[in-house]
Every structure is written in C-alpha cells, then in structure tokens.
PDB file of C-alpha atoms in Angstrom:
ATOM      1  CA  UNK A   1       5.963  14.072   0.271  1.00  0.00           C
ATOM      2  CA  UNK A   2       5.223  13.515   3.947  1.00  0.00           C
ATOM      3  CA  UNK A   3       8.168  14.592   6.082  1.00  0.00           C
ATOM      4  CA  UNK A   4       8.903  12.633   9.250  1.00  0.00           C
ATOM      5  CA  UNK A   5      10.756  14.500  11.981  1.00  0.00           C
ATOM      6  CA  UNK A   6      12.205  12.575  14.878  1.00  0.00           C
ATOM      7  CA  UNK A   7      13.484  13.944  18.140  1.00  0.00           C
ATOM      8  CA  UNK A   8      15.855  13.816  19.750  1.00  0.00           C
ATOM      9  CA  UNK A   9      18.483  12.835  17.175  1.00  0.00           C
ATOM     10  CA  UNK A  10      20.516  11.237  19.959  1.00  0.00           C
ATOM     11  CA  UNK A  11      19.791  10.204  23.482  1.00  0.00           C
ATOM     12  CA  UNK A  12      21.854   8.931  26.405  1.00  0.00           C
ATOM     13  CA  UNK A  13      20.132   7.075  29.221  1.00  0.00           C
ATOM     14  CA  UNK A  14      20.923   4.698  32.067  1.00  0.00           C
ATOM     15  CA  UNK A  15      20.042   1.030  32.327  1.00  0.00           C
ATOM     16  CA  UNK A  16      16.581   0.649  33.808  1.00  0.00           C
ATOM     17  CA  UNK A  17      15.442   4.089  32.623  1.00  0.00           C
ATOM     18  CA  UNK A  18      12.282   4.737  30.630  1.00  0.00           C
ATOM     19  CA  UNK A  19      12.885   6.749  27.469  1.00  0.00           C
ATOM     20  CA  UNK A  20      10.606   8.295  24.873  1.00  0.00           C
ATOM     21  CA  UNK A  21      11.309   9.107  21.247  1.00  0.00           C
ATOM     22  CA  UNK A  22       8.921  11.285  19.300  1.00  0.00           C
ATOM     23  CA  UNK A  23       8.067  11.359  15.625  1.00  0.00           C
ATOM     24  CA  UNK A  24       6.104  14.155  13.968  1.00  0.00           C
ATOM     25  CA  UNK A  25       4.529  13.817  10.533  1.00  0.00           C
ATOM     26  CA  UNK A  26       4.135  16.872   8.297  1.00  0.00           C
ATOM     27  CA  UNK A  27       0.514  15.867   7.610  1.00  0.00           C
ATOM     28  CA  UNK A  28      -2.126  13.526   8.988  1.00  0.00           C
ATOM     29  CA  UNK A  29      -1.067   9.892   8.656  1.00  0.00           C
ATOM     30  CA  UNK A  30      -3.818   8.441  10.884  1.00  0.00           C
ATOM     31  CA  UNK A  31      -2.139   5.436  12.530  1.00  0.00           C
ATOM     32  CA  UNK A  32       0.047   4.437   9.582  1.00  0.00           C
ATOM     33  CA  UNK A  33       3.240   4.730  11.533  1.00  0.00           C
ATOM     34  CA  UNK A  34       5.820   2.074  12.204  1.00  0.00           C
ATOM     35  CA  UNK A  35       9.024   1.963  14.254  1.00  0.00           C
ATOM     36  CA  UNK A  36      12.259   0.144  13.469  1.00  0.00           C
ATOM     37  CA  UNK A  37      15.335  -0.702  15.480  1.00  0.00           C
ATOM     38  CA  UNK A  38      18.757  -0.904  13.857  1.00  0.00           C
ATOM     39  CA  UNK A  39      21.554  -2.172  16.041  1.00  0.00           C
ATOM     40  CA  UNK A  40      25.152  -1.229  15.119  1.00  0.00           C
ATOM     41  CA  UNK A  41      26.272  -3.166  12.039  1.00  0.00           C
ATOM     42  CA  UNK A  42      22.889  -4.803  11.664  1.00  0.00           C
ATOM     43  CA  UNK A  43      19.769  -4.478   9.524  1.00  0.00           C
ATOM     44  CA  UNK A  44      16.634  -2.550  10.504  1.00  0.00           C
ATOM     45  CA  UNK A  45      14.028  -4.629  12.290  1.00  0.00           C
ATOM     46  CA  UNK A  46      10.334  -3.889  12.655  1.00  0.00           C
ATOM     47  CA  UNK A  47       9.317  -3.137  16.236  1.00  0.00           C
ATOM     48  CA  UNK A  48       5.857  -1.578  16.033  1.00  0.00           C
ATOM     49  CA  UNK A  49       3.289  -1.195  13.251  1.00  0.00           C
ATOM     50  CA  UNK A  50       0.094   0.844  12.978  1.00  0.00           C
ATOM     51  CA  UNK A  51       1.377   3.133  15.724  1.00  0.00           C
ATOM     52  CA  UNK A  52       0.863   0.807  18.675  1.00  0.00           C
ATOM     53  CA  UNK A  53       0.995  -2.844  17.596  1.00  0.00           C
ATOM     54  CA  UNK A  54       3.996  -4.856  18.723  1.00  0.00           C
ATOM     55  CA  UNK A  55       5.579  -6.983  15.999  1.00  0.00           C
ATOM     56  CA  UNK A  56       6.045 -10.683  16.711  1.00  0.00           C
ATOM     57  CA  UNK A  57       8.810 -11.384  19.191  1.00  0.00           C
ATOM     58  CA  UNK A  58       9.341  -7.780  20.297  1.00  0.00           C
ATOM     59  CA  UNK A  59       9.669  -7.433  24.088  1.00  0.00           C
ATOM     60  CA  UNK A  60       6.747  -5.823  25.882  1.00  0.00           C
ATOM     61  CA  UNK A  61       8.986  -3.072  27.275  1.00  0.00           C
ATOM     62  CA  UNK A  62       8.594  -1.441  23.853  1.00  0.00           C
ATOM     63  CA  UNK A  63       5.368   0.452  23.244  1.00  0.00           C
ATOM     64  CA  UNK A  64       4.046   2.955  20.758  1.00  0.00           C
ATOM     65  CA  UNK A  65       1.275   5.489  20.762  1.00  0.00           C
ATOM     66  CA  UNK A  66      -0.164   8.373  18.806  1.00  0.00           C
ATOM     67  CA  UNK A  67      -2.290   9.181  15.799  1.00  0.00           C
ATOM     68  CA  UNK A  68      -2.622  11.954  13.259  1.00  0.00           C
ATOM     69  CA  UNK A  69       0.714  13.746  13.243  1.00  0.00           C
ATOM     70  CA  UNK A  70       2.277  12.978  16.628  1.00  0.00           C
ATOM     71  CA  UNK A  71       3.688   9.637  17.735  1.00  0.00           C
ATOM     72  CA  UNK A  72       5.902   8.254  20.459  1.00  0.00           C
ATOM     73  CA  UNK A  73       8.030   5.184  21.007  1.00  0.00           C
ATOM     74  CA  UNK A  74       8.618   4.325  24.645  1.00  0.00           C
ATOM     75  CA  UNK A  75      11.190   1.885  25.957  1.00  0.00           C
ATOM     76  CA  UNK A  76      10.780   1.046  29.615  1.00  0.00           C
ATOM     77  CA  UNK A  77      13.399  -0.576  31.813  1.00  0.00           C
ATOM     78  CA  UNK A  78      16.233   0.060  29.340  1.00  0.00           C
ATOM     79  CA  UNK A  79      18.446  -2.962  28.636  1.00  0.00           C
ATOM     80  CA  UNK A  80      22.000  -3.108  27.187  1.00  0.00           C
ATOM     81  CA  UNK A  81      20.658  -4.770  24.037  1.00  0.00           C
ATOM     82  CA  UNK A  82      18.491  -1.717  23.331  1.00  0.00           C
ATOM     83  CA  UNK A  83      21.548   0.225  22.117  1.00  0.00           C
ATOM     84  CA  UNK A  84      20.517   1.045  18.571  1.00  0.00           C
ATOM     85  CA  UNK A  85      19.227   3.692  16.231  1.00  0.00           C
ATOM     86  CA  UNK A  86      15.458   3.938  16.037  1.00  0.00           C
ATOM     87  CA  UNK A  87      13.518   5.088  12.977  1.00  0.00           C
ATOM     88  CA  UNK A  88       9.895   5.934  12.354  1.00  0.00           C
ATOM     89  CA  UNK A  89       8.248   5.441   8.966  1.00  0.00           C
ATOM     90  CA  UNK A  90       4.916   6.544   7.546  1.00  0.00           C
ATOM     91  CA  UNK A  91       2.749   4.250   5.437  1.00  0.00           C
ATOM     92  CA  UNK A  92      -0.080   6.672   4.730  1.00  0.00           C
ATOM     93  CA  UNK A  93       0.913   7.646   1.202  1.00  0.00           C
ATOM     94  CA  UNK A  94       3.648   7.281  -1.370  1.00  0.00           C
ATOM     95  CA  UNK A  95       6.500   7.787  -1.190  1.00  0.00           C
ATOM     96  CA  UNK A  96       6.925   5.856   2.046  1.00  0.00           C
ATOM     97  CA  UNK A  97       9.241   8.042   4.146  1.00  0.00           C
ATOM     98  CA  UNK A  98      11.419   7.535   7.190  1.00  0.00           C
ATOM     99  CA  UNK A  99      12.477   9.782  10.006  1.00  0.00           C
ATOM    100  CA  UNK A 100      16.128  10.716  10.392  1.00  0.00           C
ATOM    101  CA  UNK A 101      16.701   8.354  13.288  1.00  0.00           C
ATOM    102  CA  UNK A 102      17.362   8.576  17.024  1.00  0.00           C
ATOM    103  CA  UNK A 103      20.624   7.120  18.253  1.00  0.00           C
ATOM    104  CA  UNK A 104      20.264   5.646  21.731  1.00  0.00           C
ATOM    105  CA  UNK A 105      23.310   5.228  23.907  1.00  0.00           C
ATOM    106  CA  UNK A 106      23.701   3.890  27.404  1.00  0.00           C
ATOM    107  CA  UNK A 107      25.333   6.138  29.994  1.00  0.00           C
TER     108      UNK A 107
ATOM    109  CA  UNK B   1      12.656 -19.102   8.911  1.00  0.00           C
ATOM    110  CA  UNK B   2      12.155 -16.077   6.667  1.00  0.00           C
ATOM    111  CA  UNK B   3      15.189 -15.260   4.580  1.00  0.00           C
ATOM    112  CA  UNK B   4      15.870 -12.569   1.994  1.00  0.00           C
ATOM    113  CA  UNK B   5      19.236 -12.631   0.279  1.00  0.00           C
ATOM    114  CA  UNK B   6      20.364  -9.823  -2.017  1.00  0.00           C
ATOM    115  CA  UNK B   7      23.084 -10.025  -4.636  1.00  0.00           C
ATOM    116  CA  UNK B   8      24.460  -8.020  -7.531  1.00  0.00           C
ATOM    117  CA  UNK B   9      25.933  -5.025  -5.749  1.00  0.00           C
ATOM    118  CA  UNK B  10      29.429  -3.678  -6.277  1.00  0.00           C
ATOM    119  CA  UNK B  11      31.334  -0.803  -7.823  1.00  0.00           C
ATOM    120  CA  UNK B  12      29.947   0.890 -10.923  1.00  0.00           C
ATOM    121  CA  UNK B  13      30.975   4.028 -12.763  1.00  0.00           C
ATOM    122  CA  UNK B  14      28.709   7.057 -12.950  1.00  0.00           C
ATOM    123  CA  UNK B  15      26.267   6.632 -15.809  1.00  0.00           C
ATOM    124  CA  UNK B  16      26.534   2.863 -15.603  1.00  0.00           C
ATOM    125  CA  UNK B  17      23.949   0.167 -14.951  1.00  0.00           C
ATOM    126  CA  UNK B  18      23.538  -2.584 -12.412  1.00  0.00           C
ATOM    127  CA  UNK B  19      20.909  -5.205 -11.644  1.00  0.00           C
ATOM    128  CA  UNK B  20      20.191  -6.305  -8.102  1.00  0.00           C
ATOM    129  CA  UNK B  21      18.532  -9.578  -7.253  1.00  0.00           C
ATOM    130  CA  UNK B  22      16.903 -10.873  -4.084  1.00  0.00           C
ATOM    131  CA  UNK B  23      15.862 -14.458  -3.430  1.00  0.00           C
ATOM    132  CA  UNK B  24      13.248 -15.150  -0.782  1.00  0.00           C
ATOM    133  CA  UNK B  25      12.477 -18.212   1.307  1.00  0.00           C
ATOM    134  CA  UNK B  26      10.467 -19.111   4.376  1.00  0.00           C
ATOM    135  CA  UNK B  27       7.278 -17.299   3.383  1.00  0.00           C
ATOM    136  CA  UNK B  28       4.807 -17.224   0.504  1.00  0.00           C
ATOM    137  CA  UNK B  29       6.679 -14.761  -1.694  1.00  0.00           C
ATOM    138  CA  UNK B  30       3.821 -14.349  -4.161  1.00  0.00           C
ATOM    139  CA  UNK B  31       1.539 -13.058  -1.383  1.00  0.00           C
ATOM    140  CA  UNK B  32       3.821 -10.256  -0.261  1.00  0.00           C
ATOM    141  CA  UNK B  33       4.405  -6.768  -1.537  1.00  0.00           C
ATOM    142  CA  UNK B  34       8.119  -6.236  -2.074  1.00  0.00           C
ATOM    143  CA  UNK B  35      10.242  -3.131  -1.979  1.00  0.00           C
ATOM    144  CA  UNK B  36      13.814  -1.974  -2.218  1.00  0.00           C
ATOM    145  CA  UNK B  37      14.933   0.365   0.536  1.00  0.00           C
ATOM    146  CA  UNK B  38      18.388   1.936   0.522  1.00  0.00           C
ATOM    147  CA  UNK B  39      20.520   3.427   3.254  1.00  0.00           C
ATOM    148  CA  UNK B  40      23.359   5.891   3.124  1.00  0.00           C
ATOM    149  CA  UNK B  41      25.000   8.097   5.753  1.00  0.00           C
ATOM    150  CA  UNK B  42      23.871  11.186   3.817  1.00  0.00           C
ATOM    151  CA  UNK B  43      20.213  10.321   3.325  1.00  0.00           C
ATOM    152  CA  UNK B  44      19.495   7.716   5.996  1.00  0.00           C
ATOM    153  CA  UNK B  45      16.811   5.182   5.118  1.00  0.00           C
ATOM    154  CA  UNK B  46      15.124   5.867   1.796  1.00  0.00           C
ATOM    155  CA  UNK B  47      12.370   3.832   0.165  1.00  0.00           C
ATOM    156  CA  UNK B  48      13.195   3.297  -3.520  1.00  0.00           C
ATOM    157  CA  UNK B  49      10.587   1.166  -5.256  1.00  0.00           C
ATOM    158  CA  UNK B  50       7.691  -1.204  -4.614  1.00  0.00           C
ATOM    159  CA  UNK B  51       5.973  -3.948  -6.553  1.00  0.00           C
ATOM    160  CA  UNK B  52       2.638  -5.392  -5.571  1.00  0.00           C
ATOM    161  CA  UNK B  53       0.958  -8.725  -6.320  1.00  0.00           C
ATOM    162  CA  UNK B  54      -0.209 -10.522  -9.426  1.00  0.00           C
ATOM    163  CA  UNK B  55      -3.775  -9.708  -8.303  1.00  0.00           C
ATOM    164  CA  UNK B  56      -2.741  -6.028  -8.439  1.00  0.00           C
ATOM    165  CA  UNK B  57      -1.332  -6.561 -11.940  1.00  0.00           C
ATOM    166  CA  UNK B  58       2.109  -6.192 -10.398  1.00  0.00           C
ATOM    167  CA  UNK B  59       1.540  -2.482  -9.861  1.00  0.00           C
ATOM    168  CA  UNK B  60       4.746  -0.556  -9.168  1.00  0.00           C
ATOM    169  CA  UNK B  61       5.593   2.649  -7.332  1.00  0.00           C
ATOM    170  CA  UNK B  62       8.863   4.571  -7.321  1.00  0.00           C
ATOM    171  CA  UNK B  63      10.560   7.331  -5.400  1.00  0.00           C
ATOM    172  CA  UNK B  64      10.728  10.459  -7.517  1.00  0.00           C
ATOM    173  CA  UNK B  65      14.527  10.360  -7.419  1.00  0.00           C
ATOM    174  CA  UNK B  66      14.666   7.032  -9.290  1.00  0.00           C
ATOM    175  CA  UNK B  67      11.585   7.237 -11.501  1.00  0.00           C
ATOM    176  CA  UNK B  68      12.578   6.537 -15.082  1.00  0.00           C
ATOM    177  CA  UNK B  69      16.018   5.228 -14.028  1.00  0.00           C
ATOM    178  CA  UNK B  70      15.160   2.167 -11.939  1.00  0.00           C
ATOM    179  CA  UNK B  71      12.800  -0.716 -12.724  1.00  0.00           C
ATOM    180  CA  UNK B  72      11.529  -3.128 -10.101  1.00  0.00           C
ATOM    181  CA  UNK B  73      10.277  -6.566 -11.125  1.00  0.00           C
ATOM    182  CA  UNK B  74       9.545  -9.943  -9.611  1.00  0.00           C
ATOM    183  CA  UNK B  75       9.419 -13.589 -10.630  1.00  0.00           C
ATOM    184  CA  UNK B  76       7.023 -15.355  -8.276  1.00  0.00           C
ATOM    185  CA  UNK B  77       7.890 -18.773  -9.745  1.00  0.00           C
ATOM    186  CA  UNK B  78      11.480 -18.261  -8.551  1.00  0.00           C
ATOM    187  CA  UNK B  79      10.674 -16.202  -5.426  1.00  0.00           C
ATOM    188  CA  UNK B  80      12.926 -13.500  -6.796  1.00  0.00           C
ATOM    189  CA  UNK B  81      12.851  -9.730  -6.737  1.00  0.00           C
ATOM    190  CA  UNK B  82      14.923  -7.550  -9.040  1.00  0.00           C
ATOM    191  CA  UNK B  83      15.996  -3.945  -9.366  1.00  0.00           C
ATOM    192  CA  UNK B  84      17.397  -2.771 -12.677  1.00  0.00           C
ATOM    193  CA  UNK B  85      19.304   0.448 -12.120  1.00  0.00           C
ATOM    194  CA  UNK B  86      20.374   2.657 -15.014  1.00  0.00           C
ATOM    195  CA  UNK B  87      22.079   6.052 -15.297  1.00  0.00           C
ATOM    196  CA  UNK B  88      23.587   5.607 -11.879  1.00  0.00           C
ATOM    197  CA  UNK B  89      24.939   8.616 -10.035  1.00  0.00           C
ATOM    198  CA  UNK B  90      27.020   9.080  -6.899  1.00  0.00           C
ATOM    199  CA  UNK B  91      23.874   9.827  -4.894  1.00  0.00           C
ATOM    200  CA  UNK B  92      22.616   6.306  -5.659  1.00  0.00           C
ATOM    201  CA  UNK B  93      25.437   4.899  -3.529  1.00  0.00           C
ATOM    202  CA  UNK B  94      24.260   2.970  -0.511  1.00  0.00           C
ATOM    203  CA  UNK B  95      23.212  -0.346   0.952  1.00  0.00           C
ATOM    204  CA  UNK B  96      20.174  -1.696  -0.873  1.00  0.00           C
ATOM    205  CA  UNK B  97      17.805  -3.818   1.176  1.00  0.00           C
ATOM    206  CA  UNK B  98      15.150  -6.124  -0.174  1.00  0.00           C
ATOM    207  CA  UNK B  99      12.019  -5.957   1.998  1.00  0.00           C
ATOM    208  CA  UNK B 100       8.801  -7.938   2.138  1.00  0.00           C
ATOM    209  CA  UNK B 101       5.487  -6.907   3.661  1.00  0.00           C
ATOM    210  CA  UNK B 102       1.700  -7.119   3.396  1.00  0.00           C
ATOM    211  CA  UNK B 103       0.660  -3.596   4.287  1.00  0.00           C
ATOM    212  CA  UNK B 104       2.612  -0.404   4.783  1.00  0.00           C
ATOM    213  CA  UNK B 105       5.293  -1.565   7.187  1.00  0.00           C
ATOM    214  CA  UNK B 106       8.441  -3.485   6.274  1.00  0.00           C
ATOM    215  CA  UNK B 107       8.257  -6.767   8.133  1.00  0.00           C
ATOM    216  CA  UNK B 108      11.068  -8.671   6.449  1.00  0.00           C
ATOM    217  CA  UNK B 109      14.526  -7.336   5.529  1.00  0.00           C
ATOM    218  CA  UNK B 110      17.474  -8.863   3.751  1.00  0.00           C
ATOM    219  CA  UNK B 111      21.066  -8.326   4.821  1.00  0.00           C
ATOM    220  CA  UNK B 112      21.589  -5.759   2.077  1.00  0.00           C
ATOM    221  CA  UNK B 113      23.976  -5.369  -0.831  1.00  0.00           C
ATOM    222  CA  UNK B 114      26.325  -2.413  -1.187  1.00  0.00           C
ATOM    223  CA  UNK B 115      26.207  -0.348  -4.361  1.00  0.00           C
ATOM    224  CA  UNK B 116      29.011   2.139  -4.878  1.00  0.00           C
ATOM    225  CA  UNK B 117      28.847   4.582  -7.765  1.00  0.00           C
ATOM    226  CA  UNK B 118      32.269   6.085  -8.315  1.00  0.00           C
ATOM    227  CA  UNK B 119      34.809   6.709 -11.031  1.00  0.00           C
TER     228      UNK B 119
END
C-alpha cells in the first residue's frame, strides 16, 4: 500500500498568514493527489484534485503543487472559515489511501 | 444540487451483520464510480470499497481489511449504493460515508452514517 505522510499534524497561524501543508507519498504517485478540507463536525470536502486543480467553488487562496512523491497545499491570506483539518489522498493505485490529517487552528 | 444520503447504521454486536444504503440525487448516478469511505478517531479516513460502472461490468475493489467480509453493490435504476457488512468487529466502528466520483478523487460525499460494533 502507498503510505501518505502529512506534516505538520497540527498548525497554528494568524489571520492573513500564508501556510503550507506537505504530503509525502511512499512511492511515485505522479499527480494523482487530492486534498480535502473537513471543518469541525462536518464532512470532508474536495479542495484540489490532480495535485494542482481547484475543485468547483473553492476559493483561489487555496493552491496545490507537486508531483511524484512530494506535494504541498498552500492557503494564502488565512480566513476564520479555514479552521479545519486537511487531508491528502492518493489515487495512483489501490487501495486509495489518505494522510493522517493536519489540524489548522487560528492563533 | 448533489445529494447523497446514507442510512442503515447503528449498534451491532461483534460478529453481526449490517447493510448500509445510500441514495443519490442531483447527478447521473449511473455515470459515477461509487465508494464507501469510513472515518474513526483511531484510523482517520479509510477507503473501504469501490464499485465502478455497468460498462466496467460493475468491477469492485476492496480494502484488504474488509475483503471477504464486506460486499459493495449498486442499483442504478434506483440510484442506490449498498454495503453489506458481515463478521463485524470493533475495528469496523466508524462513520461510513458514501462517495461519488469519476476518477480517483472523491468529489461528492454524503453526511455519513455511524456504525458502532460493541457488545
């Protein structure tokens, strides 16, 4: 199975900051990487697919990059509504696997 | 508006069985791959099972942890997805989400149904 390692596991930042979350795959997944946002008490929602493509309706302050084994999710100009846990997921091969999550808090 | 609504969760004893159902609306169900994804504090998000399209002969894939215990199926005429779960164990406890997608990323999610395996 492809292991997905996210870092950091938690992050505290100020409103207006730019933050970066990283996701490392245990083997080459090309660009088959997606990011999800799960707000407290809510369901996961797709943010980015194929490493860098913004899903419909996702604000442009979210961006993704990377290929192969290293990927990043960047949130610029942090807003209060960005408080959530963020997960990466690989779609290169079965079983589809998720990272352990990064919990984002506002200072 | 896309909607996925799960049902069938609840409390079940270890070794028991349970069948989850998910009804879809707002998109062409028969054109979407469907999966069950579960979430627990211990394991986080975990993909469980997938079923593809009629054109793929409804090919299925399973996580190793549920292979032989769980069966995913779909009824395109009713826009319904199912998960038959047998030989349930405590580690199967979690929120089970129905998801719909066309490639390898989960675009649509239901609200989830809680399955608790406990004596």
